[in-house]
Tab-separated table of C-alpha atoms and ligand atoms in Angstrom:
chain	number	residue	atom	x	y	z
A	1	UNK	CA	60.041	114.396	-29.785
A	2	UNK	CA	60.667	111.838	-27.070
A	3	UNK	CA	61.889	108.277	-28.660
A	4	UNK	CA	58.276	107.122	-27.068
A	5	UNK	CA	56.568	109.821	-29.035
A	6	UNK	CA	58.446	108.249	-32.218
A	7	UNK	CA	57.663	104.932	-32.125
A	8	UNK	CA	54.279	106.054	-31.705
A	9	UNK	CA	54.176	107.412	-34.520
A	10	UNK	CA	55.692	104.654	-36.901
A	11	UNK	CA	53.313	104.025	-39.666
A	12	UNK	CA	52.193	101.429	-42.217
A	13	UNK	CA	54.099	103.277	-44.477
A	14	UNK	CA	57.236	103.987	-42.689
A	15	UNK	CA	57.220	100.020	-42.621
A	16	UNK	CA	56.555	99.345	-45.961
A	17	UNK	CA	58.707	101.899	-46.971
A	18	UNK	CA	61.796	100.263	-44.708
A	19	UNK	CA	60.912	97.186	-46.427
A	20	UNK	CA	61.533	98.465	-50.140
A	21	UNK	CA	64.941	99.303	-49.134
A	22	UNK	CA	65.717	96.248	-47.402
A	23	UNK	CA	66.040	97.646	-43.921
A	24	UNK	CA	63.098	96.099	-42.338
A	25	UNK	CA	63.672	95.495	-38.878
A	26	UNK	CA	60.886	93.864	-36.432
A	27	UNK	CA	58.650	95.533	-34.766
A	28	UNK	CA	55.681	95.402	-32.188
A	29	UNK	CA	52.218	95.742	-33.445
A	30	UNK	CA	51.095	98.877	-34.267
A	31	UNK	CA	47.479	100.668	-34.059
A	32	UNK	CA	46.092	101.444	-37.386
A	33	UNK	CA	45.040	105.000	-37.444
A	34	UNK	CA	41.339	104.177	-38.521
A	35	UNK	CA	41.732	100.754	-36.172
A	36	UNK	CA	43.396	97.301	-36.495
A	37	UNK	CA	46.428	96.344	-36.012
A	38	UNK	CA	49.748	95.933	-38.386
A	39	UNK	CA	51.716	92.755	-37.319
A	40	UNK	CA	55.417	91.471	-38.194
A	41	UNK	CA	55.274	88.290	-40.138
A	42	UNK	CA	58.817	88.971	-41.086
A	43	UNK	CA	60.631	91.346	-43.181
A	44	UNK	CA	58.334	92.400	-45.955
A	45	UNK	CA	55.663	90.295	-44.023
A	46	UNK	CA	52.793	92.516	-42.727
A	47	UNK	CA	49.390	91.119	-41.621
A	48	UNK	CA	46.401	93.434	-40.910
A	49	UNK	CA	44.406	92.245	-38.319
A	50	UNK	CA	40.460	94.453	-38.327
A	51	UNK	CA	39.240	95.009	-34.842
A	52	UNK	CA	36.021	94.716	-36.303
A	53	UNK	CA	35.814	92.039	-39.075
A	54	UNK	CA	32.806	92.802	-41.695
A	55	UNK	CA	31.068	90.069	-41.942
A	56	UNK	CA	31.331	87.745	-43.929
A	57	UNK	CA	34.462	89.440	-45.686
A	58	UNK	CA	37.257	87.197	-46.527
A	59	UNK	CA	40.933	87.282	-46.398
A	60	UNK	CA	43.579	88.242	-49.071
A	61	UNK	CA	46.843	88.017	-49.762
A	62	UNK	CA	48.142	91.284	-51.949
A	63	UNK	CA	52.090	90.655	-53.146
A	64	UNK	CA	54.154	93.128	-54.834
A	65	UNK	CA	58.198	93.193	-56.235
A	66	UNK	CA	57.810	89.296	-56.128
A	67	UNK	CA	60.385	90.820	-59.164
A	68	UNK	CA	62.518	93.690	-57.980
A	69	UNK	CA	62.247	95.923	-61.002
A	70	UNK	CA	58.387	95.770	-61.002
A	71	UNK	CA	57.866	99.136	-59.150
A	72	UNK	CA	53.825	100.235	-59.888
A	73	UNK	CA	52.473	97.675	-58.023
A	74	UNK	CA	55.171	98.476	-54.867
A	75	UNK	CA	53.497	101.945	-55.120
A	76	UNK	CA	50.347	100.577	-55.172
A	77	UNK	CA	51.214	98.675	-51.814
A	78	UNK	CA	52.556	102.087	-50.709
A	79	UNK	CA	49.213	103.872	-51.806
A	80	UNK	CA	46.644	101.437	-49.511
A	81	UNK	CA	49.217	102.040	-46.572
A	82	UNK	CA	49.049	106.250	-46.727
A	83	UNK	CA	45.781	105.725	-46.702
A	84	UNK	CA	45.708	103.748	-43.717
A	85	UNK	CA	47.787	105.591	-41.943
A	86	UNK	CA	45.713	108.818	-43.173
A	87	UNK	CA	42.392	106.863	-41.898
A	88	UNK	CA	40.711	107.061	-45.501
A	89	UNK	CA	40.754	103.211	-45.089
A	90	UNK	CA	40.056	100.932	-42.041
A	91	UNK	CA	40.556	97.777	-42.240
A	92	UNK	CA	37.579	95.416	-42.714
A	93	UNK	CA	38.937	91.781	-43.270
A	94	UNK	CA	42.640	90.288	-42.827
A	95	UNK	CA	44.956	90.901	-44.998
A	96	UNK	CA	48.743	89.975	-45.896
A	97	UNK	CA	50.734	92.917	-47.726
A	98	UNK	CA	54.214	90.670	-48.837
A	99	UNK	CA	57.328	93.041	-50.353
A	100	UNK	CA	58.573	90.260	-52.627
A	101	UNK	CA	61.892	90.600	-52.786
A	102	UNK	CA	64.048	93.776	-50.962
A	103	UNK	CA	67.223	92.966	-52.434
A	104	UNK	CA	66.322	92.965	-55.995
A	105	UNK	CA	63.984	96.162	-55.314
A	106	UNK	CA	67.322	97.575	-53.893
A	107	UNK	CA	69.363	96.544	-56.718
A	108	UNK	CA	66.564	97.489	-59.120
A	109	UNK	CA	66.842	94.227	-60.978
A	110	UNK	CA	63.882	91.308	-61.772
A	111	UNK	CA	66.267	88.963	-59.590
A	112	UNK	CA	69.729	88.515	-57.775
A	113	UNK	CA	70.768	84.826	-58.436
A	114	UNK	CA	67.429	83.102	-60.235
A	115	UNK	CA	64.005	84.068	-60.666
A	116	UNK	CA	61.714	84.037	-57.401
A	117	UNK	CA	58.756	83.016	-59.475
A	118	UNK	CA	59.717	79.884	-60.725
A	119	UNK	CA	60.595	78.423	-57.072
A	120	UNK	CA	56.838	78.045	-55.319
A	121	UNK	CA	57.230	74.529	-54.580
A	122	UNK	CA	58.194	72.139	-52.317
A	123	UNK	CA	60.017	69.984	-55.076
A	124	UNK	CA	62.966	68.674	-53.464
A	125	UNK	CA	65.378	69.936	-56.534
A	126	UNK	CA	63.984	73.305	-55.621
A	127	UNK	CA	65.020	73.475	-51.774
A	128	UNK	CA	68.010	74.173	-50.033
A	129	UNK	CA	70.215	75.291	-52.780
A	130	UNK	CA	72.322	78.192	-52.517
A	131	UNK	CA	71.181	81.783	-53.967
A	132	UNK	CA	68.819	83.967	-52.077
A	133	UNK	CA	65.542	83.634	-53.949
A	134	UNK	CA	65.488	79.793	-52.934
A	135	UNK	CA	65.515	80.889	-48.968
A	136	UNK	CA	62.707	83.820	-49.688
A	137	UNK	CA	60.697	81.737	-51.583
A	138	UNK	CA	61.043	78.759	-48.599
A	139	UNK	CA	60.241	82.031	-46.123
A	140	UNK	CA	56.820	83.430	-48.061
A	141	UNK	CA	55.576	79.673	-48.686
A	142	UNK	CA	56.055	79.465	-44.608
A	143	UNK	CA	54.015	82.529	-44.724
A	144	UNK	CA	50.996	81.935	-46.603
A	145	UNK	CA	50.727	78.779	-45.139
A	146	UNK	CA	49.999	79.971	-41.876
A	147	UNK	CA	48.160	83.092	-42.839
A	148	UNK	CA	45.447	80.548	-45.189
A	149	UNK	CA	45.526	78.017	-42.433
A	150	UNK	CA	43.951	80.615	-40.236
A	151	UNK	CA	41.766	81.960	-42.730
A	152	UNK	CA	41.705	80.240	-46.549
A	153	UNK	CA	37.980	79.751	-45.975
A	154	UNK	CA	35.909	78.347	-49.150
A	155	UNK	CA	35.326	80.533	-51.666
A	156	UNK	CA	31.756	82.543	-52.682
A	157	UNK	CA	29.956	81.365	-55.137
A	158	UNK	CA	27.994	84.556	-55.083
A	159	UNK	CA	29.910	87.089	-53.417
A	160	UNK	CA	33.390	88.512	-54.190
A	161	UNK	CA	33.617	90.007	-50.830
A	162	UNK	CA	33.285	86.803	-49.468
A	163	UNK	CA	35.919	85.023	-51.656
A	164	UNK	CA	39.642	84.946	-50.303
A	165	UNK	CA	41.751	86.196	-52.418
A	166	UNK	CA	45.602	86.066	-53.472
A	167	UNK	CA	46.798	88.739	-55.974
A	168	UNK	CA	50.518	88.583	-56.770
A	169	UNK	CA	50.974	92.137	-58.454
A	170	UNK	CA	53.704	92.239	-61.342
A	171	UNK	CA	54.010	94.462	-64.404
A	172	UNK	CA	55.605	92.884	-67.832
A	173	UNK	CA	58.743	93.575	-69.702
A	174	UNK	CA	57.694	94.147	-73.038
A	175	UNK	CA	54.592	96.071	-74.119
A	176	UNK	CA	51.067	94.397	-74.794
A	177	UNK	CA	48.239	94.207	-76.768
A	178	UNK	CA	46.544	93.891	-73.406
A	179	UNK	CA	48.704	96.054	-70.985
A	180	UNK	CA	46.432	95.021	-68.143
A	181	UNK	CA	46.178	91.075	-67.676
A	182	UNK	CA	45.554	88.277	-65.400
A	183	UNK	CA	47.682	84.791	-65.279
A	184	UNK	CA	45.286	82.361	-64.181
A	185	UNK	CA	47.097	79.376	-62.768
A	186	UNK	CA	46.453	75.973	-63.630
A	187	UNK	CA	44.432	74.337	-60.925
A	188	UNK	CA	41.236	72.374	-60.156
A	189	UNK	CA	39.873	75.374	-58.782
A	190	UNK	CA	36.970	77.142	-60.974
A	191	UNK	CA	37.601	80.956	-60.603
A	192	UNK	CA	33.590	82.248	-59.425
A	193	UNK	CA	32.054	84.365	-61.916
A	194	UNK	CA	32.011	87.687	-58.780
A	195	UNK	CA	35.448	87.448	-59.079
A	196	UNK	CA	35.860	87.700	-63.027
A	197	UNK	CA	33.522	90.671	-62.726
A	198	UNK	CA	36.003	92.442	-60.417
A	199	UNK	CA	39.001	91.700	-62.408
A	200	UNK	CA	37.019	93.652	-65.135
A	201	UNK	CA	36.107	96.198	-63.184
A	202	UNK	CA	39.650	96.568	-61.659
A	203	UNK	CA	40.446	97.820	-65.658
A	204	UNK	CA	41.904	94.453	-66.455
A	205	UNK	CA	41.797	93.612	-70.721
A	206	UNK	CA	42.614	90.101	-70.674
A	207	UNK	CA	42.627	86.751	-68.922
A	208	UNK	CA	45.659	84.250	-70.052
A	209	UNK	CA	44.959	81.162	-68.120
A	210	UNK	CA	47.226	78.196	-68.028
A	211	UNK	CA	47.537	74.882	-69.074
A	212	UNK	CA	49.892	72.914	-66.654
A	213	UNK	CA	50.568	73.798	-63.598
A	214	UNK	CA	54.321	75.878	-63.141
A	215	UNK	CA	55.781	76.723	-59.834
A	216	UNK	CA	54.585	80.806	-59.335
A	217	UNK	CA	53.499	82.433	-56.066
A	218	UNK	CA	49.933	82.817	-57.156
A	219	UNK	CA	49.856	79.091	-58.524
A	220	UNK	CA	50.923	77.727	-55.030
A	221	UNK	CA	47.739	79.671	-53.196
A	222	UNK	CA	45.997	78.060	-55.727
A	223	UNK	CA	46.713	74.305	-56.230
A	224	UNK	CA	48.696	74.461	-52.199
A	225	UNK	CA	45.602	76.268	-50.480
A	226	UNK	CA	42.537	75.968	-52.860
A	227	UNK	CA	42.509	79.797	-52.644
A	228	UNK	CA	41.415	81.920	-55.974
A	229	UNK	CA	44.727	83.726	-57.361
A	230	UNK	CA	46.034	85.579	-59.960
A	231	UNK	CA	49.431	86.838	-61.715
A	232	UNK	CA	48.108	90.199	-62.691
A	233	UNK	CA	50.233	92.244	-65.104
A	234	UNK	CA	49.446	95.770	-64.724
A	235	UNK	CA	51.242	97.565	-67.510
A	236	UNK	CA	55.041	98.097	-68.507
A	237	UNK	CA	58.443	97.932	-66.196
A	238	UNK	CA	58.790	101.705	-64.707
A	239	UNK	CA	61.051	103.176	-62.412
A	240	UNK	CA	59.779	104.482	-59.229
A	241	UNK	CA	57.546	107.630	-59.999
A	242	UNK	CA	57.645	106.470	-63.889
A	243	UNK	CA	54.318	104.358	-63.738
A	244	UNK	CA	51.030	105.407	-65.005
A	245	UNK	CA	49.195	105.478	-61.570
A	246	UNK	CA	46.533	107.087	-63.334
A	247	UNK	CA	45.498	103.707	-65.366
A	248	UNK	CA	46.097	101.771	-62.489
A	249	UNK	CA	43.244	103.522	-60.840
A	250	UNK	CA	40.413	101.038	-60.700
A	251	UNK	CA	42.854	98.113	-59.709
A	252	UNK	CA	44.044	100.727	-56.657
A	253	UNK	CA	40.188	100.767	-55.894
A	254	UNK	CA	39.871	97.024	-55.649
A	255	UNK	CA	42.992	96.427	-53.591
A	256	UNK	CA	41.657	98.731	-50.794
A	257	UNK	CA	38.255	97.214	-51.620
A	258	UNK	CA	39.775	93.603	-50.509
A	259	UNK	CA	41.098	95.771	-47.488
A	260	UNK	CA	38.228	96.894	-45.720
A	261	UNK	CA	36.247	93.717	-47.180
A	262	UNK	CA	34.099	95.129	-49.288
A	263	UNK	CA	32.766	94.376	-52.697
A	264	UNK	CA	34.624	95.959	-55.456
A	265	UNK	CA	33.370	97.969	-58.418
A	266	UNK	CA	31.832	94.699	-60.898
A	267	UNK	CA	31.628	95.329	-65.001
A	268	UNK	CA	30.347	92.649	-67.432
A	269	UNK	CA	32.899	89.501	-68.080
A	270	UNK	CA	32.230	90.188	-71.666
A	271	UNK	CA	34.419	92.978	-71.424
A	272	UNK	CA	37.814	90.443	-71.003
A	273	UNK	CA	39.163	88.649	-74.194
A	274	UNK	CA	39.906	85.181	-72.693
A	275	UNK	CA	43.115	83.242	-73.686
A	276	UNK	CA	44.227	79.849	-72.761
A	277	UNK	CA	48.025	78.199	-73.346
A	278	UNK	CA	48.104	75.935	-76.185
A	279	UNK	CA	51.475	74.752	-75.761
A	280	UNK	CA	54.711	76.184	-74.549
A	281	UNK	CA	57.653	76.896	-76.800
A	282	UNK	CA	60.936	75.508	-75.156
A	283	UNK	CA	64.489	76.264	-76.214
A	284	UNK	CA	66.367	72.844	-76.725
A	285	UNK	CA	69.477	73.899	-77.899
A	286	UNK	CA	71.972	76.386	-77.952
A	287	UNK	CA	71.503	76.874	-81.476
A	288	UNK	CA	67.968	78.989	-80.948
A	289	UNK	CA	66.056	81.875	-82.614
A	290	UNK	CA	62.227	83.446	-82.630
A	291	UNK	CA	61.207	83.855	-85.604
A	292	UNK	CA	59.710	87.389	-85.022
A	293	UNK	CA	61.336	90.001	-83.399
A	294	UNK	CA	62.353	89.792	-79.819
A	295	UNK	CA	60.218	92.917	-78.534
A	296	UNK	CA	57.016	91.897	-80.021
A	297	UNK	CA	54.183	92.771	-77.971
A	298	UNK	CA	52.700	90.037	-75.714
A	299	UNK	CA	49.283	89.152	-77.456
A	300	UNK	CA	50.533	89.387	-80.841
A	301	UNK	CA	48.937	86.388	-83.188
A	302	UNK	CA	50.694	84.659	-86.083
A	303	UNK	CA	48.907	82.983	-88.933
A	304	UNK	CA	49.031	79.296	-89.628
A	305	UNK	CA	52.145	78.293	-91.686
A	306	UNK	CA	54.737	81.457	-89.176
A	307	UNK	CA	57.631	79.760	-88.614
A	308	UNK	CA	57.724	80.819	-84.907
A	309	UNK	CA	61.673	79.544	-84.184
A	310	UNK	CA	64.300	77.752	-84.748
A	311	UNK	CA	66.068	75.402	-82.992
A	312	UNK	CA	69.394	73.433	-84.284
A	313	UNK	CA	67.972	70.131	-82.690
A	314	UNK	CA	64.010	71.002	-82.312
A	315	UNK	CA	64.012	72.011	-85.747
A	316	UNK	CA	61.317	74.970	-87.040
A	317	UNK	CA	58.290	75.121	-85.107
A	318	UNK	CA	55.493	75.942	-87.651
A	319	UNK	CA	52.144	77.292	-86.315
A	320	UNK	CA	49.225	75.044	-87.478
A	321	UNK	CA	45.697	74.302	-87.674
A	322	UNK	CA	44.488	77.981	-85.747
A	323	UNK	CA	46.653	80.655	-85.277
A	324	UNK	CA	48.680	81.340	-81.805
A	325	UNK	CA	49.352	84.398	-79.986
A	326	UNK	CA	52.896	84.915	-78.484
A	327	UNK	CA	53.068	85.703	-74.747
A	328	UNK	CA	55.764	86.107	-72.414
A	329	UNK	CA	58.651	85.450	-75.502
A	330	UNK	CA	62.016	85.306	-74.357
A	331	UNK	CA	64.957	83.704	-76.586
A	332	UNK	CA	67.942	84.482	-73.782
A	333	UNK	CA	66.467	81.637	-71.865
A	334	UNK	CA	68.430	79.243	-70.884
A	335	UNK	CA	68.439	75.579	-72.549
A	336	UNK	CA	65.279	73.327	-71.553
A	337	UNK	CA	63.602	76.587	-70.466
A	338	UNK	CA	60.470	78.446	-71.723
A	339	UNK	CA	60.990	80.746	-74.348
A	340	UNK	CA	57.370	81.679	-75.025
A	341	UNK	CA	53.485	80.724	-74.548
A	342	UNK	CA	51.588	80.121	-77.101
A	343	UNK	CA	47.770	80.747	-76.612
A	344	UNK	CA	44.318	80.611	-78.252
A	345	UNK	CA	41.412	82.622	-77.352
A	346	UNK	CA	38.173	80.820	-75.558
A	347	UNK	CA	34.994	81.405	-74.554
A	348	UNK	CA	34.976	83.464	-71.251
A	349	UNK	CA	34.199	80.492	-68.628
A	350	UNK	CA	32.584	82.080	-65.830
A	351	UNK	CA	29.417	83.288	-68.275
A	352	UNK	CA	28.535	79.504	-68.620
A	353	UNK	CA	29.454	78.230	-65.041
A	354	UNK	CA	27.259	80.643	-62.695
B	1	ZN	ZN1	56.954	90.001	-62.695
């Protein structure tokens, strides 16, 4: 095979697959085998550009190892590109595929120096310091910019198809009453009722959405862009070839779906049990303790009167008035830091806004 012949035959894949292990290198764009192109952004950065747009499909952004040691939805990412490359998919509406973060996929760990998530913003405090995640997060802010400035068009208030879309792809430490749920970030952006009906019938459970806005990649699309977006969980932490693929099924049928710019498979909103954060639970000293045990699953309520920690300055916090459910708990954090959400299930919004 002549080197010609070889780069000819570079794939989506190949790329993606480079990416993972931290060895992307740029390239030229490359022909799609069903059409399009694939374009460098960067490394981990790949836009696909459809010769032929549908119309009326809109963009998406679809992220993935954001946290290194978050592998399903890396094979997900890995799944839509065989398929390209195999022609079962042609691309129908642009689309930015973003490998979060290569060196803590290499290293297998959630982060190197700091966690990625927490630094989408352009808070002064939060550029320019040393550790890697702060330059990665600087590079796929620079990214999405560009990509929504050429094509964050309003969203549908009828159509999913026709809504742009970020999904930032994660799975959770600890298991869940709700293995499969979305993060809604906190912005003055209503999510359109299409949309909910995808997420359910994309085989998600639950819908946590938040309260004040925090500095994650899906939040910035949102509040930075006025683009829909989501921190979907989709399951437990799994080594490569570990995950249950098999459950991730339907939410592998809406990511190529967004691809070619098509409507996805739509189920009744009624199916997701709807949280929304109450308050957060912060660690204030060192002197700190949950009251329940650390590998409670996320979704778990506790009665009025729990004593839900301990803190030597904060004192007990006690739940009252309704009972809470524990998300996200964490007790290693350090001081000032979240240690868990506390939440309270609502009405499902979309059924009364459409
Ligand atoms: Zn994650």
């Amino acid at each position: 095979m002549s080197s010609r012949d070889e780069a000819a035959a570079l794939g989506l894949s190949d790329i993606l697959q480079a990416a993972m292990a931290d060895r992307a290198e740029p390239f030229e764009p490359i022909a799609l085998a069903g059409g399009g192109q694939a374009i460098d952004r960067g490394p981990g950065l790949i836009e696909l550009v459809p010769d032929r747009p549908r119309p009326g499909a809109a963009a998406s952004v679809l992220s993935a190892g954001i946290h290194g040691n978050e592998t399903a939805p890396l094979e997900l990412l890995l799944g839509l590109a065989d398929a390209l490359d195999a022609r079962r998919l042609q691309v129908g509406a642009p689309t930015l595929l973003i490998i979060g973060h290569p060196a803590a996929i290499v290293a297998g760990t959630r982060y190197i120096d700091t966690n990625l998530n927490r630094l989408f913003t352009h808070e002064p405090a939060a550029s320019g310091l040393p550790g890697q995640e702060y330059a990665r997060a600087e590079a796929l802010m620079a990214t999405v910019d560009a990509f929504w400035g050429q094509h964050g068009t309003p969203a549908s208030a009828a159509d999913q198809a026709a809504t742009p879309l970020h999904l930032d792809l994660h799975t959770a430490i600890r298991a869940s009453r709700y293995p499969r749920f979305a993060v809604e970030p906190f912005a003055d952006l209503a999510t359109p009722q299409p949309v909910w009906r995808a997420i359910v019938g994309a085989g998600l459970q639950a819908v946590l959405s938040q309260h004040a806005p925090s500095p994650t990649f899906s939040h910035y699309s949102r509040a930075q862009h006025g683009v829909v977006a989501f921190t979907l969980e989709l399951g437990r932490v799994a080594a490569f070839g570990d995950n249950d693929l098999a459950a991730l099924r339907p939410m592998a049928d809406w990511l190529a779906a967004r691809v070619e710019g098509r409507p996805a498979h739509e189920a009744d909103p009624n199916g997701l049990a709807f949280f929304r954060v109450a308050s957060e639970l912060r660690r204030v000293s060192d002197d700190f303790e949950l009251g329940f045990a650390e590998d409670v699953a996320n979704f778990t309520p506790f009665a009025v009167g729990t004593v839900i920690a301990r803190d030597g300055e904060a004192g007990e916090t006690v739940v009252a008035e309704a009972p809470v459910y524990v998300v996200f708990p964490n007790a290693r954090v350090e001081r000032g830091a979240r240690a868990a959400l506390l939440a309270r299930p609502v009405a499902a919004p979309a059924l009364t806004s459409a």
